[in-house]
Amino acid sequence: MQKERVGFFGGSFNPPTNVHINLAKNLVKDKIVEKVIFVPVGDYYSKKDLIPANYRYTMLKLACNEIEFLEVEKIPLEKAVDMVLSGEIKDGKTQALVMRVAEMKRRGIIG
């Protein structure tokens, strides 16, 4: 079975722009990846005038809302996997999702 090719697009997205969305769309259109998951940095990130993470997350969700191959995640994958393995994430559905994503063929995108 071939693994799904997923691009993880990390950044501050302060704010998310059409350039971010169009870059992700082009990566799918050009068959570089099958899906792009945006991973905005949290409030811990030290950047001048950083909009609160919950607003940046919501803006990305709205921008990706009707685009089937674009998703947004709140926490970086490595932290999520650590949380599953340590038992910190106890919900079975969430555990299964995190581990499924961890097993995908992933590519990082820096914008």
mmCIF file of C-alpha atoms in Angstrom:
data_model
loop_
_atom_site.group_PDB
_atom_site.id
_atom_site.type_symbol
_atom_site.label_atom_id
_atom_site.label_comp_id
_atom_site.label_asym_id
_atom_site.label_seq_id
_atom_site.Cartn_x
_atom_site.Cartn_y
_atom_site.Cartn_z
ATOM 1 C CA MET A 1 0.000 0.000 0.000
ATOM 2 C CA GLN A 2 1.397 3.385 -1.012
ATOM 3 C CA LYS A 3 1.536 6.051 1.654
ATOM 4 C CA GLU A 4 -0.331 9.300 1.152
ATOM 5 C CA ARG A 5 2.034 12.181 0.318
ATOM 6 C CA VAL A 6 1.343 14.982 2.760
ATOM 7 C CA GLY A 7 3.029 18.368 2.995
ATOM 8 C CA PHE A 8 3.245 20.028 6.401
ATOM 9 C CA PHE A 9 3.356 23.793 5.961
ATOM 10 C CA GLY A 10 4.671 25.378 9.133
ATOM 11 C CA GLY A 11 4.845 29.085 9.764
ATOM 12 C CA SER A 12 3.530 32.006 11.743
ATOM 13 C CA PHE A 13 0.828 32.843 9.142
ATOM 14 C CA ASN A 14 0.724 36.313 10.642
ATOM 15 C CA PRO A 15 -1.715 36.698 8.918
ATOM 16 C CA PRO A 16 -2.373 33.865 6.464
ATOM 17 C CA THR A 17 -2.470 35.230 2.919
ATOM 18 C CA ASN A 18 -3.583 34.168 -0.547
ATOM 19 C CA VAL A 19 0.081 33.445 -1.279
ATOM 20 C CA HIS A 20 0.127 30.742 1.441
ATOM 21 C CA ILE A 21 -3.102 29.190 0.132
ATOM 22 C CA ASN A 22 -2.069 29.369 -3.533
ATOM 23 C CA LEU A 23 1.321 27.819 -2.777
ATOM 24 C CA ALA A 24 -0.421 24.886 -1.101
ATOM 25 C CA LYS A 25 -2.904 24.524 -3.970
ATOM 26 C CA ASN A 26 -0.065 24.513 -6.515
ATOM 27 C CA LEU A 27 1.811 21.794 -4.621
ATOM 28 C CA VAL A 28 -1.270 19.576 -4.956
ATOM 29 C CA LYS A 29 -1.999 20.635 -8.543
ATOM 30 C CA ASP A 30 1.602 19.822 -9.532
ATOM 31 C CA LYS A 31 1.267 16.421 -7.765
ATOM 32 C CA ILE A 32 4.130 17.105 -5.365
ATOM 33 C CA VAL A 33 1.825 16.203 -2.477
ATOM 34 C CA GLU A 34 -1.770 14.989 -2.215
ATOM 35 C CA LYS A 35 -2.680 17.116 0.793
ATOM 36 C CA VAL A 36 -1.261 20.097 2.683
ATOM 37 C CA ILE A 37 -1.652 20.519 6.427
ATOM 38 C CA PHE A 38 -0.960 24.003 7.766
ATOM 39 C CA VAL A 39 0.700 24.059 11.209
ATOM 40 C CA PRO A 40 0.748 27.599 12.600
ATOM 41 C CA VAL A 41 3.201 28.313 15.407
ATOM 42 C CA GLY A 42 1.752 28.844 18.859
ATOM 43 C CA ASP A 43 1.850 31.895 21.055
ATOM 44 C CA TYR A 44 5.246 30.803 22.420
ATOM 45 C CA TYR A 45 6.903 31.890 19.149
ATOM 46 C CA SER A 46 8.890 35.082 19.609
ATOM 47 C CA LYS A 47 7.878 37.380 16.768
ATOM 48 C CA LYS A 48 7.083 41.081 16.952
ATOM 49 C CA ASP A 49 3.353 41.865 16.583
ATOM 50 C CA LEU A 50 2.369 38.181 16.442
ATOM 51 C CA ILE A 51 -1.409 37.817 16.239
ATOM 52 C CA PRO A 52 -2.712 35.378 18.932
ATOM 53 C CA ALA A 53 -2.541 31.754 17.763
ATOM 54 C CA ASN A 54 -6.277 31.123 18.047
ATOM 55 C CA TYR A 55 -6.975 33.973 15.576
ATOM 56 C CA ARG A 56 -4.340 32.788 13.094
ATOM 57 C CA TYR A 57 -5.678 29.230 13.382
ATOM 58 C CA THR A 58 -9.247 30.431 12.768
ATOM 59 C CA MET A 59 -8.192 32.527 9.766
ATOM 60 C CA LEU A 60 -6.442 29.497 8.242
ATOM 61 C CA LYS A 61 -9.471 27.277 8.913
ATOM 62 C CA LEU A 62 -11.701 29.797 7.123
ATOM 63 C CA ALA A 63 -9.278 30.068 4.182
ATOM 64 C CA CYS A 64 -9.121 26.257 3.827
ATOM 65 C CA ASN A 65 -12.768 25.614 4.650
ATOM 66 C CA GLU A 66 -14.021 24.506 1.234
ATOM 67 C CA ILE A 67 -10.776 23.084 -0.140
ATOM 68 C CA GLU A 68 -10.799 19.320 0.357
ATOM 69 C CA PHE A 69 -7.016 18.821 0.264
ATOM 70 C CA LEU A 70 -6.091 21.627 2.700
ATOM 71 C CA GLU A 71 -6.221 21.153 6.482
ATOM 72 C CA VAL A 72 -5.100 23.028 9.580
ATOM 73 C CA GLU A 73 -3.645 21.527 12.775
ATOM 74 C CA LYS A 74 -3.131 23.242 16.124
ATOM 75 C CA ILE A 75 -0.112 21.365 17.443
ATOM 76 C CA PRO A 76 3.085 20.213 15.734
ATOM 77 C CA LEU A 77 3.058 16.533 14.810
ATOM 78 C CA GLU A 78 6.101 15.569 16.870
ATOM 79 C CA LYS A 79 4.486 16.937 20.022
ATOM 80 C CA ALA A 80 1.249 15.104 19.203
ATOM 81 C CA VAL A 81 3.061 11.776 18.722
ATOM 82 C CA ASP A 82 4.926 12.278 22.011
ATOM 83 C CA MET A 83 1.602 13.016 23.722
ATOM 84 C CA VAL A 84 0.068 9.791 22.357
ATOM 85 C CA LEU A 85 3.070 7.676 23.324
ATOM 86 C CA SER A 86 3.202 9.172 26.832
ATOM 87 C CA GLY A 87 -0.510 8.581 27.367
ATOM 88 C CA GLU A 88 -1.248 12.311 27.580
ATOM 89 C CA ILE A 89 -3.749 11.972 24.700
ATOM 90 C CA LYS A 90 -6.179 9.312 25.839
ATOM 91 C CA ASP A 91 -8.974 9.662 23.268
ATOM 92 C CA GLY A 92 -8.745 6.651 20.933
ATOM 93 C CA LYS A 93 -9.952 8.530 17.851
ATOM 94 C CA THR A 94 -7.360 11.283 18.349
ATOM 95 C CA GLN A 95 -4.632 8.714 19.023
ATOM 96 C CA ALA A 96 -5.476 6.887 15.791
ATOM 97 C CA LEU A 97 -5.424 10.134 13.777
ATOM 98 C CA VAL A 98 -2.064 11.229 15.166
ATOM 99 C CA MET A 99 -0.471 7.856 14.523
ATOM 100 C CA ARG A 100 -1.965 7.672 10.996
ATOM 101 C CA VAL A 101 -0.467 11.075 10.188
ATOM 102 C CA ALA A 102 2.868 10.019 11.692
ATOM 103 C CA GLU A 103 3.007 7.058 9.308
ATOM 104 C CA MET A 104 2.310 9.123 6.177
ATOM 105 C CA LYS A 105 4.999 10.027 3.705
ATOM 106 C CA ARG A 106 5.558 13.644 4.819
ATOM 107 C CA ARG A 107 7.238 16.631 3.295
ATOM 108 C CA GLY A 108 7.960 19.903 5.052
ATOM 109 C CA ILE A 109 7.060 23.188 3.405
ATOM 110 C CA ILE A 110 8.674 26.427 4.476
ATOM 111 C CA GLY A 111 7.145 29.667 3.284
#
